[in-house]
PQR file of N, CA, C, O and H, with PARSE charges and radii, in Angstrom:
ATOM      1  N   UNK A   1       0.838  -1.192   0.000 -0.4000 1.5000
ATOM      2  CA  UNK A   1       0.000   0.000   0.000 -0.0000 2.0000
ATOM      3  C   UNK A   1       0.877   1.247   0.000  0.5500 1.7000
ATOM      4  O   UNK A   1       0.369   2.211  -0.573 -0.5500 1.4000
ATOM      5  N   UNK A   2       1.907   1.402   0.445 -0.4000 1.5000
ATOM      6  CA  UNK A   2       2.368   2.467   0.976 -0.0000 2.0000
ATOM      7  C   UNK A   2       3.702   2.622  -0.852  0.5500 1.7000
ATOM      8  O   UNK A   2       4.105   3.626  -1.440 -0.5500 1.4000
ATOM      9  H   UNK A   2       2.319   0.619   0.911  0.4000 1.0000
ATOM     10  N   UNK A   3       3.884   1.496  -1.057 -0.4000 1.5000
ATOM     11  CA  UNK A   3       4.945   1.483  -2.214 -0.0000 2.0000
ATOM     12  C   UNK A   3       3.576   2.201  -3.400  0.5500 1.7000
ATOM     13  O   UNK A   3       3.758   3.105  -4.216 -0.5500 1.4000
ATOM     14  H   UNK A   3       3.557   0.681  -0.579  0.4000 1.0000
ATOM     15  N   UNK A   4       2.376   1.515  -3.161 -0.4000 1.5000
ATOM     16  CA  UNK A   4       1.382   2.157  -4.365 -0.0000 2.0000
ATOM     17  C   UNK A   4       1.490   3.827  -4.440  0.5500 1.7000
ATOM     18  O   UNK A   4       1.701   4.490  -5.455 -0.5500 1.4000
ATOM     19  H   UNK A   4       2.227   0.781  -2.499  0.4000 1.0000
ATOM     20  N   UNK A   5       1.226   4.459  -2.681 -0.4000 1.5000
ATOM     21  CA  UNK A   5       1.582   6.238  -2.619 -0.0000 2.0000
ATOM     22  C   UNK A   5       2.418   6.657  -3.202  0.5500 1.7000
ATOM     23  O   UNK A   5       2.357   7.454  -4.137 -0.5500 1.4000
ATOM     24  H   UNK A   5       1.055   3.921  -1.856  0.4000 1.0000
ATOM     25  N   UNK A   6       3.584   6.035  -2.591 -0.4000 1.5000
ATOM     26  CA  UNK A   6       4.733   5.859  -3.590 -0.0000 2.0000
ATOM     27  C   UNK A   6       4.965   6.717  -5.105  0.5500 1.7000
ATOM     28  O   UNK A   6       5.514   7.749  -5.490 -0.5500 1.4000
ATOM     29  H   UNK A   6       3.634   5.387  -1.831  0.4000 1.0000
ATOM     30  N   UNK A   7       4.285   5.741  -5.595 -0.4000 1.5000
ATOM     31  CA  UNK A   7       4.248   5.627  -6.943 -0.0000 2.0000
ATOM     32  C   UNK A   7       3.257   6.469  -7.602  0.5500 1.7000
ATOM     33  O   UNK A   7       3.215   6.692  -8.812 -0.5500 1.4000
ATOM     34  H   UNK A   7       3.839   4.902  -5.282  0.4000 1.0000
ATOM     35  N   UNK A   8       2.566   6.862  -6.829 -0.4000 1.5000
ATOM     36  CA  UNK A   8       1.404   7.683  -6.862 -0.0000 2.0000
ATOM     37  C   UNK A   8       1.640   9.203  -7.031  0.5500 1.7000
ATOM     38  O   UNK A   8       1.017   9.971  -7.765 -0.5500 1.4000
ATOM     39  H   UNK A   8       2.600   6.682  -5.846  0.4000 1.0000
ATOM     40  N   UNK A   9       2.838   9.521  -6.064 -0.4000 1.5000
ATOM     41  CA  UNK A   9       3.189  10.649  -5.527 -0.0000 2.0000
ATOM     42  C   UNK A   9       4.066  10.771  -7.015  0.5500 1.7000
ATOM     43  O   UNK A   9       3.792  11.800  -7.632 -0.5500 1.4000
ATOM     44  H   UNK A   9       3.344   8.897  -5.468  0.4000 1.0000
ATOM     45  N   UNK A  10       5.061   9.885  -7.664 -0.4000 1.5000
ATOM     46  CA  UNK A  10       5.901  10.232  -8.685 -0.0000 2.0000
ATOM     47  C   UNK A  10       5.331  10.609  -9.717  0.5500 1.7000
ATOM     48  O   UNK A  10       5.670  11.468 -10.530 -0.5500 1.4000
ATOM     49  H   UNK A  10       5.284   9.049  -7.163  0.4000 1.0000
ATOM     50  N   UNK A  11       4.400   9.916  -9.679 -0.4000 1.5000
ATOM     51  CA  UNK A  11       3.239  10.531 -11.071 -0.0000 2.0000
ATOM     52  C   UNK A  11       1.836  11.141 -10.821  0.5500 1.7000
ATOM     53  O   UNK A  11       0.818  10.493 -10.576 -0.5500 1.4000
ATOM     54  H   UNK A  11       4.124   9.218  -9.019  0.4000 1.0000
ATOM     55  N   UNK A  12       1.907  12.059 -10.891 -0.4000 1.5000
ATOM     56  CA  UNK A  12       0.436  13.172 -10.368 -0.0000 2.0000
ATOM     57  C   UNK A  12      -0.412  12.839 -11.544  0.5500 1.7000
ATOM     58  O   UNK A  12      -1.620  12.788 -11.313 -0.5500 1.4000
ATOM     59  H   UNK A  12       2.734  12.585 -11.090  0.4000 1.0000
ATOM     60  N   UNK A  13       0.063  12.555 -13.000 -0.4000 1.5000
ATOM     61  CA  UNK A  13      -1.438  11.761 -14.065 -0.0000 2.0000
ATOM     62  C   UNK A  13      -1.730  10.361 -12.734  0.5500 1.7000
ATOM     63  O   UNK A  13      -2.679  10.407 -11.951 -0.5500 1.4000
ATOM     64  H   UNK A  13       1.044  12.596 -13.187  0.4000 1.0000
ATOM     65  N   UNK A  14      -1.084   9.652 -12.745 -0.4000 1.5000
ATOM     66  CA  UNK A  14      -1.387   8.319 -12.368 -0.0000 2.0000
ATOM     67  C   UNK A  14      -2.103   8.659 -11.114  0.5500 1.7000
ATOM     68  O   UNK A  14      -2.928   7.746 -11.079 -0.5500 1.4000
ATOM     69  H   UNK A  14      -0.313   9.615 -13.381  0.4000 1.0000
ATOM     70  N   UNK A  15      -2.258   9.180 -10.360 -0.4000 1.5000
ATOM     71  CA  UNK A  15      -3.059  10.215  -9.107 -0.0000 2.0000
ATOM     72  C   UNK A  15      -4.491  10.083  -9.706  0.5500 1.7000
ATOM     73  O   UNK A  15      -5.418   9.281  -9.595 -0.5500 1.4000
ATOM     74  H   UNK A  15      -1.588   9.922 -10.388  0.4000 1.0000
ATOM     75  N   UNK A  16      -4.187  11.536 -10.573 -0.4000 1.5000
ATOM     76  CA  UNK A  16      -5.612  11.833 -11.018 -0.0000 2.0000
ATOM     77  C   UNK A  16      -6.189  10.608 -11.703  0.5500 1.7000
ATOM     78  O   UNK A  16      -7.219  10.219 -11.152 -0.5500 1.4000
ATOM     79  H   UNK A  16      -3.434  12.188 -10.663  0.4000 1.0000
ATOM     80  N   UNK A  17      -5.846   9.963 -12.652 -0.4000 1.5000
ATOM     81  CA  UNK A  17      -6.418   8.541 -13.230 -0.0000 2.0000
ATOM     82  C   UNK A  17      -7.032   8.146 -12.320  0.5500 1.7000
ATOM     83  O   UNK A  17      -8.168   8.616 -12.264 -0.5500 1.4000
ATOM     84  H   UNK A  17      -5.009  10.279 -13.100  0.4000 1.0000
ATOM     85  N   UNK A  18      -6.570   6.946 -10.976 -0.4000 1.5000
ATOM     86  CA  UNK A  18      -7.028   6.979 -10.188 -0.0000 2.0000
ATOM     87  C   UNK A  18      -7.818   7.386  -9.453  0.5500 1.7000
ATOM     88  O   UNK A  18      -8.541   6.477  -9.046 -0.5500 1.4000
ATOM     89  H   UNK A  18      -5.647   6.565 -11.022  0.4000 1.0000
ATOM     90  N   UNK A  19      -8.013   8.164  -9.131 -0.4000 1.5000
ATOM     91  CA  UNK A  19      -8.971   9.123  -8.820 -0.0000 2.0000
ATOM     92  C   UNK A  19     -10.392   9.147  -9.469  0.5500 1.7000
ATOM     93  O   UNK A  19     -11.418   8.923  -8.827 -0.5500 1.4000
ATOM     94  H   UNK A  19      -7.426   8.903  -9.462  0.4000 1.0000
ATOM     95  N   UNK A  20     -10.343   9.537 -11.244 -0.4000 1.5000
ATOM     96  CA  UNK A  20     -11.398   9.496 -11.839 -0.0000 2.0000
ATOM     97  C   UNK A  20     -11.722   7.684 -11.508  0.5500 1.7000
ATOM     98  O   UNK A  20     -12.833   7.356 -11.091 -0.5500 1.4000
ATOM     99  H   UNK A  20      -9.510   9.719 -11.766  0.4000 1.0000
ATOM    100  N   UNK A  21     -10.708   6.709 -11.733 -0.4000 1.5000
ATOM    101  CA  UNK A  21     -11.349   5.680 -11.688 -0.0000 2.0000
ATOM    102  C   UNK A  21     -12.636   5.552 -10.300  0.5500 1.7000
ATOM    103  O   UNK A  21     -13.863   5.452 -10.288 -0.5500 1.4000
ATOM    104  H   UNK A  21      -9.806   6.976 -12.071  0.4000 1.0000
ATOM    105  N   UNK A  22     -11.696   5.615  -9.380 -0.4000 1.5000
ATOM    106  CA  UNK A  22     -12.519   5.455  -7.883 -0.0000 2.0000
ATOM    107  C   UNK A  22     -13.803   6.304  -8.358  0.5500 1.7000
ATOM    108  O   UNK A  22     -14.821   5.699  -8.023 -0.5500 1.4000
ATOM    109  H   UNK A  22     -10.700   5.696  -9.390  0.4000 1.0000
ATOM    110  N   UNK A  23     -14.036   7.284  -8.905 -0.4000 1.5000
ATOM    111  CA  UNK A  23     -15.188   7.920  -8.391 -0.0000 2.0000
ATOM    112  C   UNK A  23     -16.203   7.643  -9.995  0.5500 1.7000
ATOM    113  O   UNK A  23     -17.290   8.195 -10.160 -0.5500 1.4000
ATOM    114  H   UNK A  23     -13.209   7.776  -9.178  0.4000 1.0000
ATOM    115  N   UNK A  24     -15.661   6.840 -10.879 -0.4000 1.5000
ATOM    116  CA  UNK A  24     -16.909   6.484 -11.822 -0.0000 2.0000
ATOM    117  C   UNK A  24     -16.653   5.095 -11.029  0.5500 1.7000
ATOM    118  O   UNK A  24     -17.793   4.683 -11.243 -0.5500 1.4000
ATOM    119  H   UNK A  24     -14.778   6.391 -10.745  0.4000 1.0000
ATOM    120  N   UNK A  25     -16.262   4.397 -10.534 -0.4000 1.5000
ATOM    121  CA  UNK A  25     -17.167   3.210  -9.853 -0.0000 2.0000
ATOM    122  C   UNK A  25     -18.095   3.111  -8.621  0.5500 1.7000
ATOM    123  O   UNK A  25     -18.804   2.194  -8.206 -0.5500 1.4000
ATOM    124  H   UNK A  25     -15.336   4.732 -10.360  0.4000 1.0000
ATOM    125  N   UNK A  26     -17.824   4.512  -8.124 -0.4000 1.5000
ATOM    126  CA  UNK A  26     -18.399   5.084  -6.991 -0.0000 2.0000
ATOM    127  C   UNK A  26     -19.679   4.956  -7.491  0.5500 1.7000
ATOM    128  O   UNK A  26     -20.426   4.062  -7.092 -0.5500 1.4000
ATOM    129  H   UNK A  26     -17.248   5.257  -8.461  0.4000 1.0000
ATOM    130  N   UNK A  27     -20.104   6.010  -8.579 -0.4000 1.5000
ATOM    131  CA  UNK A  27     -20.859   6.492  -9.487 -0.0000 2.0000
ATOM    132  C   UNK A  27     -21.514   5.184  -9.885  0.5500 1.7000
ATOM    133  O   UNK A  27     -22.542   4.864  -9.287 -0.5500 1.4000
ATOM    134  H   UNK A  27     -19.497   6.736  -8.903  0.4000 1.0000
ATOM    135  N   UNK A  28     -21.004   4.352 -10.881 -0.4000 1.5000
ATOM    136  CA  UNK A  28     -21.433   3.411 -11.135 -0.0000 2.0000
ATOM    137  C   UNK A  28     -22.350   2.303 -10.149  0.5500 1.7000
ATOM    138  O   UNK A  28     -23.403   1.841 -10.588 -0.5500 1.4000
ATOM    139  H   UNK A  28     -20.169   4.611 -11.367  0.4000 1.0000
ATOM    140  N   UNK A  29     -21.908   1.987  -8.975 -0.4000 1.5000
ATOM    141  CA  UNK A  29     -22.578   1.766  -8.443 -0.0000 2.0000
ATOM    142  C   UNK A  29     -24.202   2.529  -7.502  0.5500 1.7000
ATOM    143  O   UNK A  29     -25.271   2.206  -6.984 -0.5500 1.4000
ATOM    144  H   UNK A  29     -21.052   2.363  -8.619  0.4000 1.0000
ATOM    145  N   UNK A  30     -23.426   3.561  -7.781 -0.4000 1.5000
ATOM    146  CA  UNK A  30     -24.667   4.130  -7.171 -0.0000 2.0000
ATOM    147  C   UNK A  30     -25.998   4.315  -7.832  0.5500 1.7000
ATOM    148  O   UNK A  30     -27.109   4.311  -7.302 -0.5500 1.4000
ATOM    149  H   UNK A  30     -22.558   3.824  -8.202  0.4000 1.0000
ATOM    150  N   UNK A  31     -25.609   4.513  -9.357 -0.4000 1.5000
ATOM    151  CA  UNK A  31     -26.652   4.086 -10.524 -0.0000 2.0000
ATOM    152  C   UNK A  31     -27.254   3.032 -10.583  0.5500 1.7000
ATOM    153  O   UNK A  31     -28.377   2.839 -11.050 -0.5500 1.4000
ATOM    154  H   UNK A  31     -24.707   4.516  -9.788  0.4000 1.0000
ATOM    155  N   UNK A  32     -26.314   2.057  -9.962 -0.4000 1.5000
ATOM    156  CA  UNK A  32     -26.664   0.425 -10.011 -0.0000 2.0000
ATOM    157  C   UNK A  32     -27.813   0.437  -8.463  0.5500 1.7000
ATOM    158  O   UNK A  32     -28.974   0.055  -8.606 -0.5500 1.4000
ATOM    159  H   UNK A  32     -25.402   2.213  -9.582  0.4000 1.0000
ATOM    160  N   UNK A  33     -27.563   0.671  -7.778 -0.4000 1.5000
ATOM    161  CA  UNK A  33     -28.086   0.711  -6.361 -0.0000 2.0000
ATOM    162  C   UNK A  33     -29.403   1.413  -6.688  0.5500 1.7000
ATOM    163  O   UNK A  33     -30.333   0.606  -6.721 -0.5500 1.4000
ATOM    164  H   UNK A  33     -26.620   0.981  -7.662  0.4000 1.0000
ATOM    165  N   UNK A  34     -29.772   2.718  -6.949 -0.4000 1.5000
ATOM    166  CA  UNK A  34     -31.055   3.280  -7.315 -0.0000 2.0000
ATOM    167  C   UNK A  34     -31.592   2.434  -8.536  0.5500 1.7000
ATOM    168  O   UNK A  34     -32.822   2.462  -8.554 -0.5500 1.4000
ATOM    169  H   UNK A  34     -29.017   3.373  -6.923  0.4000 1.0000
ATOM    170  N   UNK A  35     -31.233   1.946  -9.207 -0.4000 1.5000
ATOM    171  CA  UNK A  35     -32.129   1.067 -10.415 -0.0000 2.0000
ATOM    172  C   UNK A  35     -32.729  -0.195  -9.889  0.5500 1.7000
ATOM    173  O   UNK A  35     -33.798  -0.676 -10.265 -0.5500 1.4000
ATOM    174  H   UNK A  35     -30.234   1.923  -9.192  0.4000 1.0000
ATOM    175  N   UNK A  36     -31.915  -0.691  -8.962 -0.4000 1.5000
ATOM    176  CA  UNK A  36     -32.046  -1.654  -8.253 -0.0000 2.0000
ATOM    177  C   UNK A  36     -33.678  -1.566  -6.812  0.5500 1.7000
ATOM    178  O   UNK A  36     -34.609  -2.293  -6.466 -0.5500 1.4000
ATOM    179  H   UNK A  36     -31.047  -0.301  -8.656  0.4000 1.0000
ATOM    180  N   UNK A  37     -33.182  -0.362  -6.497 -0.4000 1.5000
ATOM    181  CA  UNK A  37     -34.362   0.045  -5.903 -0.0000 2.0000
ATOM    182  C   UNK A  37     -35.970   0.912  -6.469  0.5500 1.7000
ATOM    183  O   UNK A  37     -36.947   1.251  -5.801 -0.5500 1.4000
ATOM    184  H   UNK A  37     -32.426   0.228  -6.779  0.4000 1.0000
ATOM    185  N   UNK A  38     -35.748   1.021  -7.629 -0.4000 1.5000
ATOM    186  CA  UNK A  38     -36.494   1.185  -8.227 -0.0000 2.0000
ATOM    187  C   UNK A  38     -37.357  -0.122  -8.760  0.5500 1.7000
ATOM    188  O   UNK A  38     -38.586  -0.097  -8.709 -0.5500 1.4000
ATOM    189  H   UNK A  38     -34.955   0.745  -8.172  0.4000 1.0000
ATOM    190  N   UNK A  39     -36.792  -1.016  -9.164 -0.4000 1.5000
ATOM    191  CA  UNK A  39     -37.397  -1.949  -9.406 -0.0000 2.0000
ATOM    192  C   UNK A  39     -38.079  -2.716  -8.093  0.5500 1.7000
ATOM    193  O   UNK A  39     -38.962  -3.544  -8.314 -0.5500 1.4000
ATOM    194  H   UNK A  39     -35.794  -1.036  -9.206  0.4000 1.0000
ATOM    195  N   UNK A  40     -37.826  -2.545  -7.256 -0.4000 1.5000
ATOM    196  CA  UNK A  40     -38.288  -3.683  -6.083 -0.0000 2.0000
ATOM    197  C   UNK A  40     -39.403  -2.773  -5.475  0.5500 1.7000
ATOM    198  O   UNK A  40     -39.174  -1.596  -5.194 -0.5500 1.4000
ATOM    199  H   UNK A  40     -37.109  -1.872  -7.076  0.4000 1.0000
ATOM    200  N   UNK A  41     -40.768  -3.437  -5.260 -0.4000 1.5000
ATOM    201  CA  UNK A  41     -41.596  -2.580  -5.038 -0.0000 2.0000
ATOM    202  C   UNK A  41     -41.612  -1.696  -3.292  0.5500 1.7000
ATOM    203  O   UNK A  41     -42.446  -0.824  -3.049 -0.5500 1.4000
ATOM    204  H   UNK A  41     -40.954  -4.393  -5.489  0.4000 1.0000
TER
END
């Protein structure tokens, strides 16, 4: 974990990438979660 910061810290794209990733799966699920509750009466 700490070698990933690391590596993280050397490259500020590879940061932000990250970043967008985490928060469209954030996203993604949360789309998934309200559709999900939409359907169930």
């Amino acid at each position: 974990m700490r070698l990933a910061l690391v590596l993280a810290q050397e490259n500020g794209l590879a940061t932000g990438d990250l970043a967008l990733g985490v928060a469209g799966v954030l996203a993604l699920a949360a789309v998934i979660v309200v559709a999900l509750k939409r359907r169930k009466p």
